[in-house]
CSV table of C-alpha atoms and ligand atoms in Angstrom, one decimal:
chain,number,residue,atom,x,y,z
A,1,UNK,CA,12.6,67.9,44.5
A,2,UNK,CA,14.7,70.6,46.0
A,3,UNK,CA,13.9,71.1,49.6
A,4,UNK,CA,15.1,73.1,52.6
A,5,UNK,CA,16.3,71.1,55.6
A,6,UNK,CA,14.4,71.8,58.8
A,7,UNK,CA,17.6,72.7,60.5
A,8,UNK,CA,18.3,75.5,58.0
A,9,UNK,CA,14.7,76.7,58.0
A,10,UNK,CA,14.8,77.0,61.8
A,11,UNK,CA,17.9,79.1,61.5
A,12,UNK,CA,16.6,81.4,58.8
A,13,UNK,CA,17.4,85.1,59.0
A,14,UNK,CA,14.4,86.3,57.2
A,15,UNK,CA,11.0,85.0,56.1
A,16,UNK,CA,10.9,82.9,53.0
A,17,UNK,CA,8.0,83.3,50.6
A,18,UNK,CA,8.4,79.9,48.9
A,19,UNK,CA,9.7,76.9,50.8
A,20,UNK,CA,9.5,73.2,50.4
A,21,UNK,CA,10.0,70.9,53.3
A,22,UNK,CA,10.0,67.1,53.6
A,23,UNK,CA,9.8,65.1,56.8
A,24,UNK,CA,8.1,62.6,59.0
A,25,UNK,CA,5.1,63.6,61.0
A,26,UNK,CA,5.7,63.5,64.8
A,27,UNK,CA,2.3,64.7,65.8
A,28,UNK,CA,-0.8,66.2,64.2
A,29,UNK,CA,-3.3,68.3,66.0
A,30,UNK,CA,-6.6,69.5,64.5
A,31,UNK,CA,-8.2,72.8,65.3
A,32,UNK,CA,-11.2,74.5,63.9
A,33,UNK,CA,-10.5,75.4,60.3
A,34,UNK,CA,-6.8,74.4,60.4
A,35,UNK,CA,-4.3,71.8,61.7
A,36,UNK,CA,-0.8,71.8,63.3
A,37,UNK,CA,1.8,69.3,62.2
A,38,UNK,CA,5.1,68.8,64.0
A,39,UNK,CA,7.5,67.7,61.3
A,40,UNK,CA,11.0,66.3,61.7
A,41,UNK,CA,13.4,65.4,58.9
A,42,UNK,CA,16.4,64.2,61.0
A,43,UNK,CA,18.5,67.2,60.3
A,44,UNK,CA,18.2,68.3,63.9
A,45,UNK,CA,16.4,67.5,67.1
A,46,UNK,CA,13.8,70.3,66.9
A,47,UNK,CA,10.6,69.9,64.9
A,48,UNK,CA,9.2,72.5,62.7
A,49,UNK,CA,5.6,73.5,63.1
A,50,UNK,CA,3.5,73.5,60.0
A,51,UNK,CA,0.1,75.0,59.9
A,52,UNK,CA,-2.3,74.1,57.1
A,53,UNK,CA,-5.8,75.5,56.5
A,54,UNK,CA,-8.6,73.0,55.9
A,55,UNK,CA,-9.1,73.3,52.1
A,56,UNK,CA,-10.7,70.2,50.6
A,57,UNK,CA,-7.4,68.9,49.3
A,58,UNK,CA,-5.6,69.4,52.6
A,59,UNK,CA,-8.4,67.8,54.5
A,60,UNK,CA,-8.1,64.8,52.2
A,61,UNK,CA,-4.4,64.6,52.9
A,62,UNK,CA,-4.8,65.1,56.6
A,63,UNK,CA,-7.1,62.1,56.7
A,64,UNK,CA,-4.2,59.9,55.5
A,65,UNK,CA,-1.5,61.0,57.9
A,66,UNK,CA,-0.6,60.2,61.5
A,67,UNK,CA,2.6,59.8,63.5
A,68,UNK,CA,5.3,58.4,61.3
A,69,UNK,CA,3.9,59.3,57.9
A,70,UNK,CA,6.1,61.1,55.4
A,71,UNK,CA,5.0,64.3,53.8
A,72,UNK,CA,6.2,67.1,51.5
A,73,UNK,CA,4.9,70.6,52.4
A,74,UNK,CA,5.1,73.6,50.2
A,75,UNK,CA,4.4,77.0,51.6
A,76,UNK,CA,5.8,80.0,53.3
A,77,UNK,CA,8.3,80.4,56.2
A,78,UNK,CA,6.9,83.0,58.5
A,79,UNK,CA,7.6,84.3,62.0
A,80,UNK,CA,5.6,82.3,64.5
A,81,UNK,CA,3.2,84.1,66.7
A,82,UNK,CA,3.2,81.1,69.0
A,83,UNK,CA,5.5,80.5,71.9
A,84,UNK,CA,8.5,78.1,71.7
A,85,UNK,CA,9.6,78.7,68.1
A,86,UNK,CA,10.8,81.5,66.0
A,87,UNK,CA,9.7,80.2,62.6
A,88,UNK,CA,6.8,78.2,61.4
A,89,UNK,CA,5.6,77.0,58.0
A,90,UNK,CA,2.3,78.1,56.5
A,91,UNK,CA,1.6,75.2,54.3
A,92,UNK,CA,-0.2,75.8,51.0
A,93,UNK,CA,0.0,72.2,49.8
A,94,UNK,CA,0.4,69.0,51.7
A,95,UNK,CA,1.6,66.0,49.7
A,96,UNK,CA,1.5,62.6,51.4
A,97,UNK,CA,4.5,60.5,50.3
A,98,UNK,CA,4.1,57.5,52.6
A,99,UNK,CA,1.4,56.6,55.0
A,100,UNK,CA,2.1,54.9,58.3
A,101,UNK,CA,-0.6,52.6,59.7
A,102,UNK,CA,-1.4,53.8,63.2
A,103,UNK,CA,-2.3,50.4,64.4
A,104,UNK,CA,1.0,48.8,63.5
A,105,UNK,CA,3.6,51.7,63.4
A,106,UNK,CA,5.7,50.9,66.5
A,107,UNK,CA,6.9,54.4,67.3
A,108,UNK,CA,3.9,56.0,68.9
A,109,UNK,CA,4.3,59.1,71.0
A,110,UNK,CA,4.9,57.4,74.3
A,111,UNK,CA,8.5,56.7,75.5
A,112,UNK,CA,9.9,53.4,74.7
A,113,UNK,CA,12.6,51.4,76.5
A,114,UNK,CA,16.1,51.1,75.0
A,115,UNK,CA,15.6,47.4,74.8
A,116,UNK,CA,12.4,47.6,72.8
A,117,UNK,CA,14.1,50.1,70.5
A,118,UNK,CA,17.0,47.7,69.9
A,119,UNK,CA,14.5,45.2,68.5
A,120,UNK,CA,13.6,47.8,65.9
A,121,UNK,CA,17.0,49.2,65.2
A,122,UNK,CA,15.9,49.9,61.6
A,123,UNK,CA,13.3,52.5,62.9
A,124,UNK,CA,14.9,53.8,66.1
A,125,UNK,CA,16.9,56.5,64.3
A,126,UNK,CA,13.5,58.2,63.8
A,127,UNK,CA,13.2,58.8,67.6
A,128,UNK,CA,14.6,61.9,69.2
A,129,UNK,CA,17.2,60.1,71.3
A,130,UNK,CA,18.6,57.9,68.5
A,131,UNK,CA,18.4,60.7,66.0
A,132,UNK,CA,20.6,62.7,68.4
A,133,UNK,CA,22.9,59.7,69.0
A,134,UNK,CA,23.6,59.2,65.3
A,135,UNK,CA,24.1,62.9,64.5
A,136,UNK,CA,26.6,63.0,67.3
A,137,UNK,CA,28.3,59.8,66.0
A,138,UNK,CA,28.7,61.4,62.6
A,139,UNK,CA,30.1,64.6,64.1
A,140,UNK,CA,32.5,62.7,66.3
A,141,UNK,CA,33.9,60.7,63.4
A,142,UNK,CA,34.6,63.9,61.5
A,143,UNK,CA,36.2,65.5,64.6
A,144,UNK,CA,38.6,62.6,64.9
A,145,UNK,CA,39.9,63.2,61.4
A,146,UNK,CA,40.1,66.9,62.1
A,147,UNK,CA,42.1,66.3,65.3
A,148,UNK,CA,44.7,64.2,63.6
A,149,UNK,CA,44.8,66.5,60.5
A,150,UNK,CA,45.5,69.5,62.7
A,151,UNK,CA,48.5,67.6,64.2
A,152,UNK,CA,49.9,66.4,60.9
A,153,UNK,CA,49.0,62.7,61.3
A,154,UNK,CA,48.4,60.7,58.1
A,155,UNK,CA,45.3,58.5,57.8
A,156,UNK,CA,46.3,54.9,56.9
A,157,UNK,CA,43.8,52.3,55.7
A,158,UNK,CA,45.0,49.1,57.3
A,159,UNK,CA,43.5,45.9,56.0
A,160,UNK,CA,40.3,44.3,57.3
A,161,UNK,CA,41.2,40.8,56.1
A,162,UNK,CA,44.3,39.6,57.9
A,163,UNK,CA,46.5,36.6,58.4
A,164,UNK,CA,47.9,37.7,61.8
A,165,UNK,CA,46.5,38.0,65.3
A,166,UNK,CA,47.7,41.3,66.7
A,167,UNK,CA,46.4,40.9,70.3
A,168,UNK,CA,47.1,37.2,70.6
A,169,UNK,CA,43.9,36.7,72.4
A,170,UNK,CA,42.5,34.3,69.9
A,171,UNK,CA,39.3,36.2,69.5
A,172,UNK,CA,39.3,36.3,65.7
A,173,UNK,CA,36.5,35.6,63.3
A,174,UNK,CA,37.7,33.2,60.6
A,175,UNK,CA,37.1,34.1,57.0
A,176,UNK,CA,36.8,31.4,54.3
A,177,UNK,CA,35.4,31.0,50.9
A,178,UNK,CA,35.0,27.2,51.4
A,179,UNK,CA,31.6,25.7,51.8
A,180,UNK,CA,30.4,25.4,55.4
A,181,UNK,CA,31.5,22.1,56.8
A,182,UNK,CA,34.2,21.6,54.1
A,183,UNK,CA,37.1,19.4,55.0
A,184,UNK,CA,39.4,20.8,52.3
A,185,UNK,CA,42.8,21.7,53.6
A,186,UNK,CA,43.5,25.4,54.3
A,187,UNK,CA,45.9,25.5,51.3
A,188,UNK,CA,42.7,25.2,49.1
A,189,UNK,CA,41.1,28.1,50.8
A,190,UNK,CA,41.0,31.5,49.2
A,191,UNK,CA,44.3,32.8,50.6
A,192,UNK,CA,46.0,29.4,50.9
A,193,UNK,CA,46.4,30.1,54.6
A,194,UNK,CA,44.1,30.9,57.6
A,195,UNK,CA,42.4,34.3,57.2
A,196,UNK,CA,40.5,36.4,59.7
A,197,UNK,CA,38.8,39.7,60.3
A,198,UNK,CA,41.2,42.2,61.9
A,199,UNK,CA,41.1,42.7,65.7
A,200,UNK,CA,43.4,45.7,65.4
A,201,UNK,CA,45.3,47.6,62.6
A,202,UNK,CA,48.2,48.3,64.9
A,203,UNK,CA,50.9,46.1,63.5
A,204,UNK,CA,50.3,47.5,60.0
A,205,UNK,CA,50.0,51.0,61.4
A,206,UNK,CA,53.4,50.6,63.0
A,207,UNK,CA,55.0,50.0,59.6
A,208,UNK,CA,53.5,53.3,58.4
A,209,UNK,CA,54.6,55.2,61.5
A,210,UNK,CA,58.1,53.9,60.9
A,211,UNK,CA,57.8,55.4,57.4
A,212,UNK,CA,55.6,58.5,57.6
A,213,UNK,CA,56.1,59.5,61.2
A,214,UNK,CA,52.7,60.0,62.8
A,215,UNK,CA,49.8,58.0,61.4
A,216,UNK,CA,46.4,56.8,62.5
A,217,UNK,CA,43.8,54.2,61.4
A,218,UNK,CA,40.1,54.5,61.9
A,219,UNK,CA,38.0,51.6,60.9
A,220,UNK,CA,35.9,48.6,61.7
A,221,UNK,CA,37.3,46.0,64.1
A,222,UNK,CA,36.0,42.5,64.9
A,223,UNK,CA,36.3,40.4,68.0
A,224,UNK,CA,34.7,37.1,68.6
A,225,UNK,CA,34.7,37.7,72.4
A,226,UNK,CA,31.8,35.7,73.8
A,227,UNK,CA,31.3,38.3,76.5
A,228,UNK,CA,27.8,39.6,76.7
A,229,UNK,CA,28.6,42.9,78.5
A,230,UNK,CA,27.3,46.4,78.0
A,231,UNK,CA,30.7,47.4,76.8
A,232,UNK,CA,31.6,44.8,74.2
A,233,UNK,CA,30.3,44.1,70.7
A,234,UNK,CA,31.6,41.8,68.0
A,235,UNK,CA,32.0,44.7,65.5
A,236,UNK,CA,33.1,48.1,66.6
A,237,UNK,CA,35.2,51.0,65.3
A,238,UNK,CA,38.6,51.7,66.6
A,239,UNK,CA,40.9,54.7,66.2
A,240,UNK,CA,44.6,53.7,66.4
A,241,UNK,CA,47.2,56.4,66.3
A,242,UNK,CA,50.9,55.4,66.1
A,243,UNK,CA,53.8,57.8,66.6
A,244,UNK,CA,57.4,57.4,65.7
A,245,UNK,CA,60.1,58.8,68.0
A,246,UNK,CA,57.6,58.7,70.9
A,247,UNK,CA,57.5,57.0,74.3
A,248,UNK,CA,54.7,56.0,76.7
A,249,UNK,CA,54.4,59.5,78.1
A,250,UNK,CA,53.9,61.0,74.6
A,251,UNK,CA,51.3,58.3,74.1
A,252,UNK,CA,49.3,59.3,77.3
A,253,UNK,CA,49.6,63.0,76.4
A,254,UNK,CA,48.1,62.3,73.0
A,255,UNK,CA,45.2,60.3,74.4
A,256,UNK,CA,44.4,62.9,76.9
A,257,UNK,CA,44.6,65.7,74.3
A,258,UNK,CA,42.4,63.7,72.0
A,259,UNK,CA,39.6,63.0,74.6
A,260,UNK,CA,39.5,66.6,75.6
A,261,UNK,CA,39.4,67.8,72.0
A,262,UNK,CA,36.6,65.5,71.2
A,263,UNK,CA,34.5,66.4,74.2
A,264,UNK,CA,35.0,70.1,73.5
A,265,UNK,CA,34.1,69.5,69.8
A,266,UNK,CA,30.9,67.7,70.6
A,267,UNK,CA,29.8,70.4,73.2
A,268,UNK,CA,30.5,73.1,70.6
A,269,UNK,CA,28.9,71.4,67.6
A,270,UNK,CA,26.1,69.2,69.0
A,271,UNK,CA,24.9,71.2,71.9
A,272,UNK,CA,21.2,70.6,71.4
A,273,UNK,CA,21.7,66.8,71.0
A,274,UNK,CA,24.0,66.5,73.9
A,275,UNK,CA,21.6,68.4,76.2
A,276,UNK,CA,19.0,65.8,75.4
A,277,UNK,CA,21.3,63.1,76.9
A,278,UNK,CA,22.1,65.4,79.8
A,279,UNK,CA,18.4,65.8,80.5
A,280,UNK,CA,17.0,62.4,79.9
A,281,UNK,CA,19.8,59.8,80.0
A,282,UNK,CA,22.4,60.9,82.5
A,283,UNK,CA,21.9,63.9,84.8
A,284,UNK,CA,25.6,63.9,85.6
A,285,UNK,CA,26.7,64.0,82.0
A,286,UNK,CA,27.5,67.7,81.9
A,287,UNK,CA,29.5,67.8,85.1
A,288,UNK,CA,31.3,64.7,84.0
A,289,UNK,CA,32.3,66.3,80.7
A,290,UNK,CA,33.3,69.5,82.4
A,291,UNK,CA,35.6,67.6,84.7
A,292,UNK,CA,37.2,65.9,81.8
A,293,UNK,CA,37.9,69.2,80.1
A,294,UNK,CA,39.1,71.0,83.3
A,295,UNK,CA,41.2,68.4,85.1
A,296,UNK,CA,44.5,66.8,84.1
A,297,UNK,CA,44.0,63.0,84.0
A,298,UNK,CA,45.4,61.1,86.9
A,299,UNK,CA,48.4,58.8,86.1
A,300,UNK,CA,49.2,55.9,88.4
A,301,UNK,CA,51.3,52.8,87.8
A,302,UNK,CA,49.6,49.4,87.8
A,303,UNK,CA,51.5,48.5,91.0
A,304,UNK,CA,50.2,51.7,92.7
A,305,UNK,CA,46.7,51.0,91.4
A,306,UNK,CA,46.8,47.5,93.0
A,307,UNK,CA,48.0,49.0,96.2
A,308,UNK,CA,45.0,51.4,96.2
A,309,UNK,CA,42.5,48.7,95.4
A,310,UNK,CA,43.8,46.4,98.1
A,311,UNK,CA,43.7,49.2,100.7
A,312,UNK,CA,40.1,50.3,100.1
A,313,UNK,CA,37.4,48.9,102.3
A,314,UNK,CA,35.2,48.2,99.3
A,315,UNK,CA,34.9,44.6,98.4
A,316,UNK,CA,35.1,43.5,94.8
A,317,UNK,CA,33.6,40.4,93.2
A,318,UNK,CA,37.0,39.7,91.6
A,319,UNK,CA,39.8,39.6,94.2
A,320,UNK,CA,42.7,42.0,93.8
A,321,UNK,CA,46.2,40.6,93.6
A,322,UNK,CA,49.3,41.9,91.8
A,323,UNK,CA,49.3,40.2,88.4
A,324,UNK,CA,45.5,40.2,87.7
A,325,UNK,CA,44.0,41.9,84.8
A,326,UNK,CA,41.9,44.8,86.1
A,327,UNK,CA,38.2,44.2,85.9
A,328,UNK,CA,35.6,46.8,85.1
A,329,UNK,CA,34.6,47.1,88.8
A,330,UNK,CA,38.3,47.9,89.7
A,331,UNK,CA,38.6,50.3,86.8
A,332,UNK,CA,35.4,52.1,87.7
A,333,UNK,CA,36.4,52.3,91.3
A,334,UNK,CA,39.6,54.1,90.4
A,335,UNK,CA,38.1,56.7,88.2
A,336,UNK,CA,34.6,57.1,89.8
A,337,UNK,CA,35.4,56.8,93.5
A,338,UNK,CA,39.1,57.2,94.1
A,339,UNK,CA,40.1,60.0,91.7
A,340,UNK,CA,36.7,61.1,90.3
A,341,UNK,CA,38.2,61.8,86.9
A,342,UNK,CA,39.9,59.9,84.0
A,343,UNK,CA,42.8,57.8,85.1
A,344,UNK,CA,45.8,56.4,83.3
A,345,UNK,CA,47.1,53.1,84.6
A,346,UNK,CA,50.5,52.3,83.2
A,347,UNK,CA,53.3,49.7,83.4
A,348,UNK,CA,51.2,46.5,83.6
A,349,UNK,CA,52.6,43.0,84.2
A,350,UNK,CA,54.0,41.5,81.0
A,351,UNK,CA,52.1,38.3,81.6
A,352,UNK,CA,48.7,39.9,80.9
A,353,UNK,CA,49.8,41.9,77.8
A,354,UNK,CA,50.6,41.1,74.2
A,355,UNK,CA,54.0,40.5,72.7
A,356,UNK,CA,54.7,43.8,71.1
A,357,UNK,CA,54.8,46.0,74.3
A,358,UNK,CA,58.1,47.4,75.4
A,359,UNK,CA,59.8,45.6,78.3
A,360,UNK,CA,60.6,47.7,81.3
A,361,UNK,CA,63.9,47.5,83.1
A,362,UNK,CA,62.3,45.4,85.9
A,363,UNK,CA,61.7,42.6,83.4
A,364,UNK,CA,58.3,42.1,85.0
A,365,UNK,CA,56.2,45.0,83.6
A,366,UNK,CA,55.8,46.4,80.1
A,367,UNK,CA,55.3,50.0,79.0
A,368,UNK,CA,51.5,49.7,78.6
A,369,UNK,CA,48.8,52.1,79.5
A,370,UNK,CA,45.0,52.0,79.8
A,371,UNK,CA,42.9,55.1,80.1
A,372,UNK,CA,39.9,54.6,82.4
A,373,UNK,CA,36.9,56.9,82.4
A,374,UNK,CA,33.9,57.2,84.7
A,375,UNK,CA,30.9,54.9,83.9
A,376,UNK,CA,32.8,53.0,81.3
A,377,UNK,CA,36.2,51.9,82.5
A,378,UNK,CA,38.7,51.3,79.7
A,379,UNK,CA,38.3,53.6,76.8
A,380,UNK,CA,41.9,53.5,75.5
A,381,UNK,CA,44.5,50.8,75.5
A,382,UNK,CA,48.0,51.4,74.3
A,383,UNK,CA,51.7,51.0,74.8
A,384,UNK,CA,55.2,51.9,73.8
A,385,UNK,CA,56.3,49.2,71.3
A,386,UNK,CA,59.3,47.0,71.7
A,387,UNK,CA,61.7,48.5,69.2
A,388,UNK,CA,64.8,46.3,70.3
A,389,UNK,CA,65.1,43.3,68.0
A,390,UNK,CA,66.7,41.0,70.5
A,391,UNK,CA,64.2,41.7,73.2
A,392,UNK,CA,61.3,41.4,70.8
A,393,UNK,CA,62.6,38.0,69.6
A,394,UNK,CA,63.0,36.7,73.1
A,395,UNK,CA,59.5,37.8,74.0
A,396,UNK,CA,58.1,36.1,71.0
A,397,UNK,CA,59.8,32.9,71.9
A,398,UNK,CA,58.5,33.2,75.4
A,399,UNK,CA,55.0,33.5,74.0
A,400,UNK,CA,55.3,30.8,71.4
A,401,UNK,CA,54.9,33.1,68.4
A,402,UNK,CA,56.6,32.1,65.2
A,403,UNK,CA,59.2,34.5,63.8
A,404,UNK,CA,58.3,33.2,60.3
A,405,UNK,CA,54.7,34.5,60.7
A,406,UNK,CA,55.9,37.9,61.7
A,407,UNK,CA,58.9,38.2,59.4
A,408,UNK,CA,57.6,41.5,58.0
A,409,UNK,CA,57.0,43.0,61.4
A,410,UNK,CA,60.5,42.0,62.6
A,411,UNK,CA,62.0,43.6,59.5
A,412,UNK,CA,60.9,47.0,60.9
A,413,UNK,CA,63.2,46.3,63.8
A,414,UNK,CA,65.9,44.9,61.6
A,415,UNK,CA,66.1,48.0,59.5
A,416,UNK,CA,66.1,51.5,61.1
A,417,UNK,CA,64.1,50.7,64.2
A,418,UNK,CA,63.0,53.7,66.3
A,419,UNK,CA,61.2,54.1,69.6
A,420,UNK,CA,57.5,54.4,68.9
A,421,UNK,CA,54.1,54.2,70.7
A,422,UNK,CA,50.4,54.2,70.0
A,423,UNK,CA,47.0,53.3,71.3
A,424,UNK,CA,43.6,52.1,70.3
A,425,UNK,CA,40.4,54.0,71.3
A,426,UNK,CA,37.1,52.3,71.0
A,427,UNK,CA,34.9,54.7,69.0
A,428,UNK,CA,31.7,53.5,70.6
A,429,UNK,CA,33.1,53.8,74.1
A,430,UNK,CA,34.0,57.4,73.3
A,431,UNK,CA,30.4,57.9,72.1
A,432,UNK,CA,29.2,56.4,75.4
A,433,UNK,CA,31.3,58.9,77.2
A,434,UNK,CA,29.8,62.0,75.5
A,435,UNK,CA,26.2,60.8,75.6
A,436,UNK,CA,26.0,58.9,78.9
A,437,UNK,CA,24.4,55.8,77.5
A,438,UNK,CA,25.4,52.8,79.5
A,439,UNK,CA,25.0,50.1,76.8
A,440,UNK,CA,27.3,50.1,73.8
A,441,UNK,CA,24.5,48.6,71.7
A,442,UNK,CA,22.9,52.0,71.7
A,443,UNK,CA,25.9,53.7,70.2
A,444,UNK,CA,26.0,51.5,67.0
A,445,UNK,CA,23.5,51.7,64.1
A,446,UNK,CA,23.1,48.0,63.9
A,447,UNK,CA,25.0,46.3,66.8
A,448,UNK,CA,26.4,42.8,66.4
A,449,UNK,CA,26.6,40.6,69.5
A,450,UNK,CA,26.5,36.9,70.2
A,451,UNK,CA,23.4,35.4,68.5
A,452,UNK,CA,22.4,38.8,67.1
A,453,UNK,CA,22.8,39.3,63.4
A,454,UNK,CA,19.5,40.9,62.6
A,455,UNK,CA,19.3,43.8,60.1
B,1,LIG,O1,42.9,47.4,74.4
B,1,LIG,P1,42.7,46.9,73.0
B,1,LIG,O2,42.5,45.5,72.8
B,1,LIG,O3,44.0,47.4,72.3
B,1,LIG,C1,44.4,47.0,71.0
B,1,LIG,O4,43.7,46.4,70.2
B,1,LIG,C2,45.7,47.6,70.6
B,1,LIG,N1,46.2,46.9,69.4
B,1,LIG,C3,45.5,49.1,70.3
B,1,LIG,C4,46.8,49.8,69.9
B,1,LIG,O5,47.7,49.9,70.7
B,1,LIG,N2,46.9,50.3,68.7
B,1,LIG,O6,41.5,47.7,72.3
B,1,LIG,C5,41.6,49.1,72.3
B,1,LIG,C6,40.2,49.7,72.6
B,1,LIG,C7,39.8,49.4,74.1
B,1,LIG,O7,40.3,50.3,75.0
B,1,LIG,C8,38.3,49.6,73.9
B,1,LIG,O8,37.9,51.0,74.0
B,1,LIG,C9,38.0,49.1,72.5
B,1,LIG,O9,39.2,49.2,71.8
B,1,LIG,N3,37.5,47.8,72.5
B,1,LIG,C10,36.2,47.4,72.3
B,1,LIG,N4,35.1,48.2,72.1
B,1,LIG,C11,33.9,47.5,71.9
B,1,LIG,N5,33.8,46.2,71.9
B,1,LIG,C12,34.8,45.4,72.1
B,1,LIG,N6,34.7,44.1,72.0
B,1,LIG,C13,36.1,46.0,72.3
B,1,LIG,N7,37.4,45.5,72.5
B,1,LIG,C14,38.1,46.6,72.6
B,2,LIG,MG1,42.7,46.7,76.4
């Protein structure tokens, strides 16, 4: 059943005498002696217009189709005399593949709310908006690999099943092969010790950075955070580069280059789809993206950020004090109101950060950085890593972590340790940035959140 994709047909250079196109009917309009069908096959946002004459066979087929039905059309690609499109298909045959009952098909022509569409996540990619979202998602994933490949980074597949908690936040999903409710000791479980889904591939990525130089991971990540926010999900994808012979500044430079590269790539390769979001979802999308491309990101220390937040007349729900973890309202104030562009905050208090971050000389802060962007807040979290064995051991003792559990991690400091740094970027947050959607659930094909495991 060789067919031409609608995207390719729309970009044809010359008429095509025999063409076969498959797709889903968006609309059907009957005229005297012929009908128009707007057909979409998901390859691009634009529909192709199909015109069919009312022969007895075609009339019988037309009877059976409405919005949502799938058809295969054979005919000719000709220049369109109508306005709004260069090419159209003169259909000679119309084959109905799958009917869609008009009384029960949920995607009728009217606009639906995002919330309604989340309830039919299995059908929403057939809408213009979600078709565009998931084409952009695909392109963005490819662009990430391209970015790192151009810079000589190696792609490492870190494990999804893990025995260690990288972030130390205790937000891990336990994995077991024992029956639910089993009282068997953990030694009888599959791995003979507690196992979880990974919250970050960082610790393993570090081992590869200290072997191959520059590496990155890009894969699914799981967090059992019980926070029902528009920016958190239980399953998301994270990109984690790790560079040997690098410090915090190199780390921030890489993150900034990466965000700019990805924004430019999406504007270059998904123009039509991005414009849909600029028009219907966020009118400030294009200016926001242009600012990101044009302006160097702001860089302020945590201490300076706290000073700025305390000085402003704006009142926050969560009071500002040196030592607090910045909340989304603080983060958004910094990049949306104060600096009006992406902002790096660096050198956070050690008390709110994980064990692996490099201790600064003040003994109070660590070489951590977060990149904050308008509308979202944190998009990147990273740090220079503690490469000094004695300092790392002291820190682990302070945080009650057992050296035994991390023996392999400590080996990398024991043998040929070097300064190194890396970060994690939330893939869906990056997608939110380039599309302007405000709920992370709309950037995932089938989002997983507390009490939602449908599909
Ligand atoms: O700041 P986080 O927790 O950093 C780490 O996991 C480090 N180990 C990364 C590293 O240095 N290699 O997470 C990194 C990013 C966040 O900035 C955010 O964009 C995203 O991951 N993220 C989430 N995205 C969606 N849902 C969640 N529950 C997320 N938690 C973090
Ligand atoms: Mg973070």
